[in-house]
Tab-separated table of C-alpha atoms and ligand atoms in Angstrom:
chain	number	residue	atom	x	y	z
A	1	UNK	CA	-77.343	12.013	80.183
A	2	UNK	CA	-73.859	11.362	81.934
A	3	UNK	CA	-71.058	10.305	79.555
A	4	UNK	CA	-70.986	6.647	80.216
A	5	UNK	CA	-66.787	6.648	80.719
A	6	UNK	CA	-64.740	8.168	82.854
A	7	UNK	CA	-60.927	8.374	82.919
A	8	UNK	CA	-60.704	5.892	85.759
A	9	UNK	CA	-62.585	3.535	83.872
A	10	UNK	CA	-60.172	3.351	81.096
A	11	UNK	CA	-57.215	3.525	83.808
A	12	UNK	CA	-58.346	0.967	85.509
A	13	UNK	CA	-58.755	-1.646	82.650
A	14	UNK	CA	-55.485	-0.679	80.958
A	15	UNK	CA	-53.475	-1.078	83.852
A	16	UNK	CA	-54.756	-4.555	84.048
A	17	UNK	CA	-52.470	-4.586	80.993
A	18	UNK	CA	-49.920	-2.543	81.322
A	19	UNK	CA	-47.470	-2.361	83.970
A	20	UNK	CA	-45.397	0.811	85.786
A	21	UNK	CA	-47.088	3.472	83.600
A	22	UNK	CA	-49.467	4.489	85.584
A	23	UNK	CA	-48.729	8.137	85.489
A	24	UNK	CA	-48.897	8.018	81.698
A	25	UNK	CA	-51.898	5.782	81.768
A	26	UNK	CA	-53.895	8.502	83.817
A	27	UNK	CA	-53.147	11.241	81.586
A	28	UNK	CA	-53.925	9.301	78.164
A	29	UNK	CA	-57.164	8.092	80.377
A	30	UNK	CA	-58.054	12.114	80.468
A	31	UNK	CA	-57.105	12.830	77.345
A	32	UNK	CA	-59.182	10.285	75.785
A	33	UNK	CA	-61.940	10.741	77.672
A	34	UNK	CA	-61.762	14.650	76.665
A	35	UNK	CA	-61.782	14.091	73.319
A	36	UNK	CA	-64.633	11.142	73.622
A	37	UNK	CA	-67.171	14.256	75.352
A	38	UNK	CA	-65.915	16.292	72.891
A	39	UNK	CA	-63.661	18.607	74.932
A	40	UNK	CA	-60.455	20.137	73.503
A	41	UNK	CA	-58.013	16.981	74.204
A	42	UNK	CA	-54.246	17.713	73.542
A	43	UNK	CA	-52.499	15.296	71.195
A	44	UNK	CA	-50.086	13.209	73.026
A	45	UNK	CA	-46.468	12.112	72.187
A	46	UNK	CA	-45.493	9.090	73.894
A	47	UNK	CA	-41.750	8.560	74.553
A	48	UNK	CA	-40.499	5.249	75.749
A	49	UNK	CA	-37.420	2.723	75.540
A	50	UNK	CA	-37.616	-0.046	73.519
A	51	UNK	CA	-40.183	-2.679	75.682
A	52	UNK	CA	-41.315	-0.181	77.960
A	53	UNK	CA	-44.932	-0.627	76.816
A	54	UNK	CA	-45.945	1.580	74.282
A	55	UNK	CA	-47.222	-0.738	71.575
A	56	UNK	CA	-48.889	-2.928	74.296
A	57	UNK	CA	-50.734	0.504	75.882
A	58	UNK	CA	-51.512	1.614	72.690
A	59	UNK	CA	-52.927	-1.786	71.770
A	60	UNK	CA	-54.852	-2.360	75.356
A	61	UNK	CA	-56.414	1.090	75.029
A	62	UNK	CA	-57.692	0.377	71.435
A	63	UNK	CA	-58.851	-2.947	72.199
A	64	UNK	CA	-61.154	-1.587	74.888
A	65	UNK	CA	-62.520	1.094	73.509
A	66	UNK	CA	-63.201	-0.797	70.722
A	67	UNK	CA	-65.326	-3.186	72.826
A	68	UNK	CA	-67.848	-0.739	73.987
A	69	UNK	CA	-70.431	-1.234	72.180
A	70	UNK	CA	-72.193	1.810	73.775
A	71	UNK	CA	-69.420	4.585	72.507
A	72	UNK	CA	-69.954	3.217	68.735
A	73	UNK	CA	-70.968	6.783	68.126
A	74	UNK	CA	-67.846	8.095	69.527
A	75	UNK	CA	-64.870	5.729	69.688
A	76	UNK	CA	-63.556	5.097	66.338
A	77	UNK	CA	-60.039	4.282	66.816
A	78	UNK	CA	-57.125	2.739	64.765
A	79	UNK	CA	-53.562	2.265	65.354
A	80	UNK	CA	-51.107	2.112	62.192
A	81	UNK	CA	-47.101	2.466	61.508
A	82	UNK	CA	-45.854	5.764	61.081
A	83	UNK	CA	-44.293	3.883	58.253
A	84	UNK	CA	-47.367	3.352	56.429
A	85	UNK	CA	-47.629	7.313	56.131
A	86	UNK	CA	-44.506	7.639	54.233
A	87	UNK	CA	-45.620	5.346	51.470
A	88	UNK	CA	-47.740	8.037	50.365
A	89	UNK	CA	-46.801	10.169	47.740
A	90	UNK	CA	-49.352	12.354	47.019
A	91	UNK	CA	-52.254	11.105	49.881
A	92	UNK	CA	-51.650	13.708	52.282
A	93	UNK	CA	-53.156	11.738	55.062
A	94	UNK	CA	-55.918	10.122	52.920
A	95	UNK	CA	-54.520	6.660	54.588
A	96	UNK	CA	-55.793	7.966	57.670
A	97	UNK	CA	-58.942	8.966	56.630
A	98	UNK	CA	-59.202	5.670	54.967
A	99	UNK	CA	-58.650	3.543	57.945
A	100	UNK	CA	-61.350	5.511	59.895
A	101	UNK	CA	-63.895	5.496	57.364
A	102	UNK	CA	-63.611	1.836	56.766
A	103	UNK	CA	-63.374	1.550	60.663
A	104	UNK	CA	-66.490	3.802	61.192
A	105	UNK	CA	-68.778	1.633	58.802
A	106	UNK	CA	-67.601	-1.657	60.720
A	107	UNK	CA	-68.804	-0.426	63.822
A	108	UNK	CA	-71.740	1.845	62.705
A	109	UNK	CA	-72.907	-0.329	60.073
A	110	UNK	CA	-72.106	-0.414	56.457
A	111	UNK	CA	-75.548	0.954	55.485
A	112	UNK	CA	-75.281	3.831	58.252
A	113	UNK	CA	-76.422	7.233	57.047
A	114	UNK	CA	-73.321	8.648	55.331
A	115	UNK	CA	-73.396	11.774	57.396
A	116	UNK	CA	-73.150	10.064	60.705
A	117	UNK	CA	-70.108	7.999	59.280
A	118	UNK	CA	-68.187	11.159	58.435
A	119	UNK	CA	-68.607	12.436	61.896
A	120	UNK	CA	-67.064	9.515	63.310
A	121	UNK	CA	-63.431	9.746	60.698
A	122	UNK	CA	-63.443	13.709	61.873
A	123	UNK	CA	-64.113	12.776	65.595
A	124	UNK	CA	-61.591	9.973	65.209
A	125	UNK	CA	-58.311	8.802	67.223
A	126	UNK	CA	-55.174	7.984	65.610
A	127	UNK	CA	-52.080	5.884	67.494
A	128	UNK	CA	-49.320	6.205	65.180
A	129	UNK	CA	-46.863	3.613	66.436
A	130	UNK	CA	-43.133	4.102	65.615
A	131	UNK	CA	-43.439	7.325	65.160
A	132	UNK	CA	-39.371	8.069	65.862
A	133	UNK	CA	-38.869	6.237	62.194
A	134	UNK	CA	-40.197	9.345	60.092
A	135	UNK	CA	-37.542	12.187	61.138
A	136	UNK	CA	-37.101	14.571	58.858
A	137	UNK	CA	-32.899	14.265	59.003
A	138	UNK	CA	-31.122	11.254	59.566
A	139	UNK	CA	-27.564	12.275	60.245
A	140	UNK	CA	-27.690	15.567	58.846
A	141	UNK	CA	-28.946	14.572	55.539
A	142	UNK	CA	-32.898	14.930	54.687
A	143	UNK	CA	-34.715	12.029	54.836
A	144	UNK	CA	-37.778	12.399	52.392
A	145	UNK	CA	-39.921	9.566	53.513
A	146	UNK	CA	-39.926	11.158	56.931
A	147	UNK	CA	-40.713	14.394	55.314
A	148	UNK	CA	-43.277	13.183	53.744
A	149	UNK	CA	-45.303	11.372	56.497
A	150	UNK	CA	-44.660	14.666	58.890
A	151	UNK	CA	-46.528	16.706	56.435
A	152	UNK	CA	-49.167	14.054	56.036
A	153	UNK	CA	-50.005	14.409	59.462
A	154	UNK	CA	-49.438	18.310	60.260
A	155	UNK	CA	-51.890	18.330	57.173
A	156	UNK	CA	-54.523	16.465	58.620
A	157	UNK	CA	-54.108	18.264	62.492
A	158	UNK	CA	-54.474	21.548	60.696
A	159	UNK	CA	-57.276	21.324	57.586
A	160	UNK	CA	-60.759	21.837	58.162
A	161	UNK	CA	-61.733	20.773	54.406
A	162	UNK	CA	-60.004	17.015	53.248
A	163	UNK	CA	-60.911	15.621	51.090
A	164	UNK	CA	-60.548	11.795	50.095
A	165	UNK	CA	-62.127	9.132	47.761
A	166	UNK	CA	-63.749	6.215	48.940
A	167	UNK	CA	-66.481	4.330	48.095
A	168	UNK	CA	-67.089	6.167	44.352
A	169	UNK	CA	-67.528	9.304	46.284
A	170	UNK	CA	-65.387	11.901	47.125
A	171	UNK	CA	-65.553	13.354	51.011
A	172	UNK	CA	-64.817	16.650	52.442
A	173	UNK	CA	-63.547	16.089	56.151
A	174	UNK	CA	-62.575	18.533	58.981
A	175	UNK	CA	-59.860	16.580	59.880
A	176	UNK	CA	-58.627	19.115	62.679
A	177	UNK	CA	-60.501	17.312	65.403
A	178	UNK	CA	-58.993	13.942	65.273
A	179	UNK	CA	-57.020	12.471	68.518
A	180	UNK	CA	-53.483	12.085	67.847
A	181	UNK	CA	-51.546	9.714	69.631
A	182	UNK	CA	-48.106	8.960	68.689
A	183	UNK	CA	-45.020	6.953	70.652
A	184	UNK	CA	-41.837	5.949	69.482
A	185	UNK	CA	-38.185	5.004	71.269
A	186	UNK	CA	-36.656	8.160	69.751
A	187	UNK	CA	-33.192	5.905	70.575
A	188	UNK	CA	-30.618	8.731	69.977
A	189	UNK	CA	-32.502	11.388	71.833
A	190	UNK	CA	-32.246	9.967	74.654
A	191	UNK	CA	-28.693	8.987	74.569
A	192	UNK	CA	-27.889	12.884	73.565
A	193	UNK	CA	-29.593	14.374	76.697
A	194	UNK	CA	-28.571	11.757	78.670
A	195	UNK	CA	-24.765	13.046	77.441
A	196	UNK	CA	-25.698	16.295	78.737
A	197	UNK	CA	-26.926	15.299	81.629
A	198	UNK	CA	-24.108	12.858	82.478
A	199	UNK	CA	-21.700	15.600	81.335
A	200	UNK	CA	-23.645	18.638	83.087
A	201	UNK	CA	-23.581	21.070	80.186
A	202	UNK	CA	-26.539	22.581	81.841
A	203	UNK	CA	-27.071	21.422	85.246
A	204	UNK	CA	-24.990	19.689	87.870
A	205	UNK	CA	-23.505	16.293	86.233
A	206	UNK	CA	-25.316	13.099	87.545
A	207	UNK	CA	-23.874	11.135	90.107
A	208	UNK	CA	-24.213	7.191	90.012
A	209	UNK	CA	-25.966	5.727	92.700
A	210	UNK	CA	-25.674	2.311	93.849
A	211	UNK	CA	-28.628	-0.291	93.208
A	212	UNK	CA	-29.034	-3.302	94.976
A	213	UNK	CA	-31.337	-5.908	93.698
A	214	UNK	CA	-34.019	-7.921	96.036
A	215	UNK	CA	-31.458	-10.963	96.703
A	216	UNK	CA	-28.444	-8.604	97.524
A	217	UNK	CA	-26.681	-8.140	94.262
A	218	UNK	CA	-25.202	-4.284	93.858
A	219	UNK	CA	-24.572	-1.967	90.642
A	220	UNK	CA	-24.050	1.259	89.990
A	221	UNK	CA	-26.296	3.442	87.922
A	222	UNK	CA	-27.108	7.007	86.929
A	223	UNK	CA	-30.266	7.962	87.809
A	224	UNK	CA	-31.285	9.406	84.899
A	225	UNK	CA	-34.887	10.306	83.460
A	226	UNK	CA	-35.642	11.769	80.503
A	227	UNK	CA	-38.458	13.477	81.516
A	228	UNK	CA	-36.516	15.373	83.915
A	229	UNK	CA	-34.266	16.938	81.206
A	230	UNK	CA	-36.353	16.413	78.147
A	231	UNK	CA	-36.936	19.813	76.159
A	232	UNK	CA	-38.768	20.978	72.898
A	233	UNK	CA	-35.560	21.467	71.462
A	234	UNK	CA	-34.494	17.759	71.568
A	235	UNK	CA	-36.983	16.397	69.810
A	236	UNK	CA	-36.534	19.083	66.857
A	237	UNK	CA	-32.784	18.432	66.686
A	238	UNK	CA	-33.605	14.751	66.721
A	239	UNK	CA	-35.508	15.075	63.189
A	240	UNK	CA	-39.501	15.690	63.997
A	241	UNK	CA	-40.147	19.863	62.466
A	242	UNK	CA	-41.247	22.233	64.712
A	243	UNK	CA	-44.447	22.436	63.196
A	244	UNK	CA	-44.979	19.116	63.685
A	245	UNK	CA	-43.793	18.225	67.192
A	246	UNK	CA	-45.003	21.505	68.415
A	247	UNK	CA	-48.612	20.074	67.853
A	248	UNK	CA	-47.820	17.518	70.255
A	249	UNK	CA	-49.356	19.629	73.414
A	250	UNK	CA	-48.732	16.775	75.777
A	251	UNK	CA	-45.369	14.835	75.955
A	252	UNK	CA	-45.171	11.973	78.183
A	253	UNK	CA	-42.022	10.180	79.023
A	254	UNK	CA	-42.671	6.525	79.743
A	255	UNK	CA	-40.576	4.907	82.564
A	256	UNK	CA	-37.620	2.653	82.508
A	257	UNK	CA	-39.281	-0.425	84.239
A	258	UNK	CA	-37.497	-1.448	87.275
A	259	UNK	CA	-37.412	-4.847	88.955
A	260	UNK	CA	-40.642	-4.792	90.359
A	261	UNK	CA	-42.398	-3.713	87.282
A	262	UNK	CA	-40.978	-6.660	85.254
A	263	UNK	CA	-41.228	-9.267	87.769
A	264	UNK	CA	-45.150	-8.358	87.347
A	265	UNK	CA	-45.140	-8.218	83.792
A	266	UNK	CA	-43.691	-11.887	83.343
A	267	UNK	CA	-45.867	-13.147	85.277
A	268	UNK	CA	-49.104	-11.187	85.739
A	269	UNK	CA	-51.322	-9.919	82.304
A	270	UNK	CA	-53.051	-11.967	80.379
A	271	UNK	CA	-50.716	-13.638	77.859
A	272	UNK	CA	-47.544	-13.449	79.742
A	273	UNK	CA	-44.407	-15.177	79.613
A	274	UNK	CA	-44.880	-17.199	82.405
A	275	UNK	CA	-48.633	-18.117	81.652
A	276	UNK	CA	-48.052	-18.816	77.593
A	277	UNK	CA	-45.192	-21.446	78.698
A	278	UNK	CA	-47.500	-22.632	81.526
A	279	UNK	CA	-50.070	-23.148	79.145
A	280	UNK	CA	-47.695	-24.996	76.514
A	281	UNK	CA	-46.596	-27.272	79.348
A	282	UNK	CA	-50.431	-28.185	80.196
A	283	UNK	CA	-51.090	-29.323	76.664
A	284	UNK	CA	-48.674	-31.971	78.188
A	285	UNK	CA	-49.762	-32.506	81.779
A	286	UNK	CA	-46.761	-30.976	82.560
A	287	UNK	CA	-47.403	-28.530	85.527
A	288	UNK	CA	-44.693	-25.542	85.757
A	289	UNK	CA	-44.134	-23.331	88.354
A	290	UNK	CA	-41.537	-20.768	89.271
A	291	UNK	CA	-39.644	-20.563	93.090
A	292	UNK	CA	-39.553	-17.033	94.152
A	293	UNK	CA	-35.730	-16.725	94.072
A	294	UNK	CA	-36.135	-17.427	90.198
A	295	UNK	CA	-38.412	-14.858	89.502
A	296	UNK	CA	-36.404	-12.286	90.809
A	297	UNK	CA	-33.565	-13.806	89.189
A	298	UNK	CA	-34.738	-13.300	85.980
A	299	UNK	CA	-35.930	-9.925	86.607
A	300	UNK	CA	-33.089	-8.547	88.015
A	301	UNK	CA	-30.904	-9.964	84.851
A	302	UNK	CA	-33.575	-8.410	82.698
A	303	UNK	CA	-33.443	-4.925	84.961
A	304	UNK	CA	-29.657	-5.243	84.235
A	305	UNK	CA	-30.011	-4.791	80.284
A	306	UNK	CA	-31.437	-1.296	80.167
A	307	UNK	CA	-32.217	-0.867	76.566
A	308	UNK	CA	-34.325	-4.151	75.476
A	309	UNK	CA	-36.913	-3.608	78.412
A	310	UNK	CA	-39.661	-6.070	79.157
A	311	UNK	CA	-38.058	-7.415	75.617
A	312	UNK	CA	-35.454	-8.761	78.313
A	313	UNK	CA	-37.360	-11.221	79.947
A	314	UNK	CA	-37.836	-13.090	76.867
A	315	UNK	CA	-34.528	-13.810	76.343
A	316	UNK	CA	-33.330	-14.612	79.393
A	317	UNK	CA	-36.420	-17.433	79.717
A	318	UNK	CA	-35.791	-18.870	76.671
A	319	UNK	CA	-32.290	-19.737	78.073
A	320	UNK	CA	-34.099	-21.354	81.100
A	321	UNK	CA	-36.987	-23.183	79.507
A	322	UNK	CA	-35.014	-24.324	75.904
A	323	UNK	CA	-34.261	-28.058	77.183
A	324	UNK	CA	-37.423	-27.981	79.276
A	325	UNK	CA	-39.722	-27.226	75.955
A	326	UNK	CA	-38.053	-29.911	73.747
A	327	UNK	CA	-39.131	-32.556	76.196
A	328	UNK	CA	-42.050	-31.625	78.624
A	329	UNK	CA	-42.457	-34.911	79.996
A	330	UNK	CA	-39.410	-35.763	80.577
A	331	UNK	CA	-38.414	-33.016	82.577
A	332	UNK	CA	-40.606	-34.180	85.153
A	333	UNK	CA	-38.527	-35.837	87.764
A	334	UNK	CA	-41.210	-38.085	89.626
A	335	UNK	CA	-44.914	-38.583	89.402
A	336	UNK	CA	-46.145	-35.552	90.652
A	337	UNK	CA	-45.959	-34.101	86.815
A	338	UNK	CA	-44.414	-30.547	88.173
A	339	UNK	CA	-41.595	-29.075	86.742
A	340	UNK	CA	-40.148	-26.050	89.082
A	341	UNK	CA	-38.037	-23.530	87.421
A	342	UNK	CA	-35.469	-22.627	90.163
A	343	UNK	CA	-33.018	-19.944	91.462
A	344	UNK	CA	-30.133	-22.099	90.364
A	345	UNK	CA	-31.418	-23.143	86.450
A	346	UNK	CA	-31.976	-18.877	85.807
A	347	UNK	CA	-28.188	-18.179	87.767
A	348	UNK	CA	-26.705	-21.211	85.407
A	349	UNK	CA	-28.872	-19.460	82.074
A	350	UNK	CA	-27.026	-16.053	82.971
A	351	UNK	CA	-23.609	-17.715	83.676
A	352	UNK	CA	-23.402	-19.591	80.744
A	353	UNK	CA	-24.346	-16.122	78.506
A	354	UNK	CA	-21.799	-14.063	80.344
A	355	UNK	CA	-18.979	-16.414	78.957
A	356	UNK	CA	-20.573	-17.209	76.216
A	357	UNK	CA	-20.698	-21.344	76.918
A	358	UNK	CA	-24.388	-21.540	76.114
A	359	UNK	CA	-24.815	-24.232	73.482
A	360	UNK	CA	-27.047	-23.796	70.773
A	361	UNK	CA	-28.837	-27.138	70.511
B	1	ADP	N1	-45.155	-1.709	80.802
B	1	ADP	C1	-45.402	-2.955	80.374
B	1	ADP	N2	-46.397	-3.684	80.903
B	1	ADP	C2	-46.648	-4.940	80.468
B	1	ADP	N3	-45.951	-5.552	79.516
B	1	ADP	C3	-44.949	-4.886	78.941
B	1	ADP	C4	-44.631	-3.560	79.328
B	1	ADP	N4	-43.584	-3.149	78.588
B	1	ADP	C5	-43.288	-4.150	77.788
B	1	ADP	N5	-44.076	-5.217	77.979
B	1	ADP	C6	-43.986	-6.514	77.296
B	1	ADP	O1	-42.788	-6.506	76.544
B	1	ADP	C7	-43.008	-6.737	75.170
B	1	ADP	C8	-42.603	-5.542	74.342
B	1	ADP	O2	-43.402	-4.442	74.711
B	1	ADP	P1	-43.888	-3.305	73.691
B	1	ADP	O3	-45.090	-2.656	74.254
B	1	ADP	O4	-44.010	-3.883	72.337
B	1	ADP	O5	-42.641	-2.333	73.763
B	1	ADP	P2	-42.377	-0.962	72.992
B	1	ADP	O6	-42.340	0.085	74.065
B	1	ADP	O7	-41.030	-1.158	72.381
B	1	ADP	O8	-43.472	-0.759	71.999
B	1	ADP	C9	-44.469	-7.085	75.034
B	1	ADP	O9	-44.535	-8.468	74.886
B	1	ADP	C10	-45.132	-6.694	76.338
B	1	ADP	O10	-45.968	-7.704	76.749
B	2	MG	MG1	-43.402	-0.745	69.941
């Protein structure tokens, strides 16, 4: 019998979700689906910026898999804070285990043979979200919570016999074939190779290159990717132990989402910006649409502030639609019930933040 997913499959539907990560989409898409036939998958370390997507990929691709009913045998998948791992003291991963078993009998059936439930925890996949908060240093001093969830996991990548308590009974798990997926923004990594990059301490320093946005605005940036420089080395020095990182056989490097990218993500998934404040208007026959020239507005404003990502578009709309949301009605101008966000309302929202005359109201 063919496997009844392929990587495109999961591409495909994730990419409805996420935007300008396709490259990283296609190789989680093939990792996943290696692990799901039971092929040696690497483990995957997901590097991003802040709002470039990786709690919203790691989200879409759980959410899916979840839904198919027809891998219950195969996809049991949860997604916790790297966090929660350092609250252990003594657990050595048990929280892990936990969450799968209790995850496998919700999908295979509480009164599933036990056997077939245990399969599923040691064929599971992990996200660990925020995974840049459990270093192992923090400014040159140790940090033991960090410590402490690092080992958790290298325990669990490495140990053929678990074991863990639940249900009255203890379990004996070879936890060695779990998935591992783990992103974080890793903040100050990237702002030390970017330093030696900008500096050229090994390789030509970068030269700025000028930008110029979709309605003729110009800036000057580096073009700098992380991925391009990015080396083992880094991410030990920025607090993850060589054991640990090193079992991170795949290392993907998210993109910085450009222009494009986040004039699509306000306004295309499900649950955007622009459709949840649609959607609020409706609820007062209030139709609102966006001009063209506004959409790029806001994106190139949000394209301008590097380091908050997609994060950026929310701010800069909640400058534009404030007054707007306090009185839907009202903002309506004639009988037509439409309420246009323009070029000119986003160019006054940025204005009035760059010298600081907005007015909180
Ligand atoms: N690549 C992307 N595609 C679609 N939406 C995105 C993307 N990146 C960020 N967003 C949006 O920005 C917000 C923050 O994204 P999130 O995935 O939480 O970022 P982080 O990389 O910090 O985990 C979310 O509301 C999400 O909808
Ligand atoms: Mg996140």
């Amino acid at each position: 019998m063919d496997f009844p997913l392929l990587p495109r499959d999961i591409y495909e539907e994730i990419r409805k979700t996420v935007v300008g990560q396709d490259d990283a989409i296609r190789e989680i898409s093939v990792a996943l689906v290696k692990h799901l036939v039971g092929a040696p998958a690497p483990n995957i370390l997901l590097i991003g910026n802040s709002g470039s997507g990786k709690t919203t990929l790691m989200r879409a691709v759980e959410k899916f898999l979840s839904s198919r009913k027809d891998l219950t045998d195969f996809a049991n998948i949860v997604r916790m804070n790297a966090n929660v791992l350092a609250e252990e003291h003594e657990g050595y991963g048990r929280v892990v285990l936990g969450r799968l078993y209790e995850n496998a009998k919700k999908m295979i059936g509480e009164s599933a043979d036990m056997n077939r439930i245990i399969r599923s925890v040691e064929h599971g996949i992990v996200f660990i979200d925020e995974v840049d908060k459990i270093r192992a240093q923090v400014s040159g001093s140790p940090n033991v919570r960090g410590i402490v969830a690092q080992e958790a996991l290298l325990t669990l990548m490495e140990n053929e016999h678990v074991r863990f308590d639940a249900d009255g009974f203890t379990h004996v798990v070879n936890s060695s074939g779990i998935l591992f997926v783990a992103g974080g923004a890793f903040e100050e990594l990237y702002e030390s190779v970017l330093r030696r990059a900008t500096i050229g301490q090994d390789v030509a320093p970068l030269q700025p290159i000028v930008v110029v946005s979709a309605s003729g605005e110009v800036r000057e940036e580096f073009p700098f990717h992380l991925r391009d420089y990015l080396k083992y080395d880094d991410i030990f020095r920025y607090g993850m132990t060589p054991q640990f990182a090193s079992r991170f056989e795949s290392i993907i490097v998210l993109n910085d989402l450009a222009e494009g990218d986040l004039s699509r993500i306000f306004v295309e998934p499900e649950g955007s910006i622009f459709r949840t404040s649609r959607d609020y208007f409706q609820r007062f026959g209030v139709d609102l649409q966006i001009t063209r020239g506004a959409l790029i507005a806001i994106a190139w404003d949000a394209s301008r502030q590097k380091r908050l990502g997609a994060r950026a578009l929310r701010e800069i709309f909640r400058r534009v639609i404030r007054n707007l949301e306090f009185d839907p009605s009202a903002a309506t101008r004639d009988a037509s019930r439409v309420v246009t966000v323009d070029e000119a309302m986003v160019k006054q929202a940025v204005a009035s933040r760059e010298q600081g005359t907005a007015r909180v109201r």
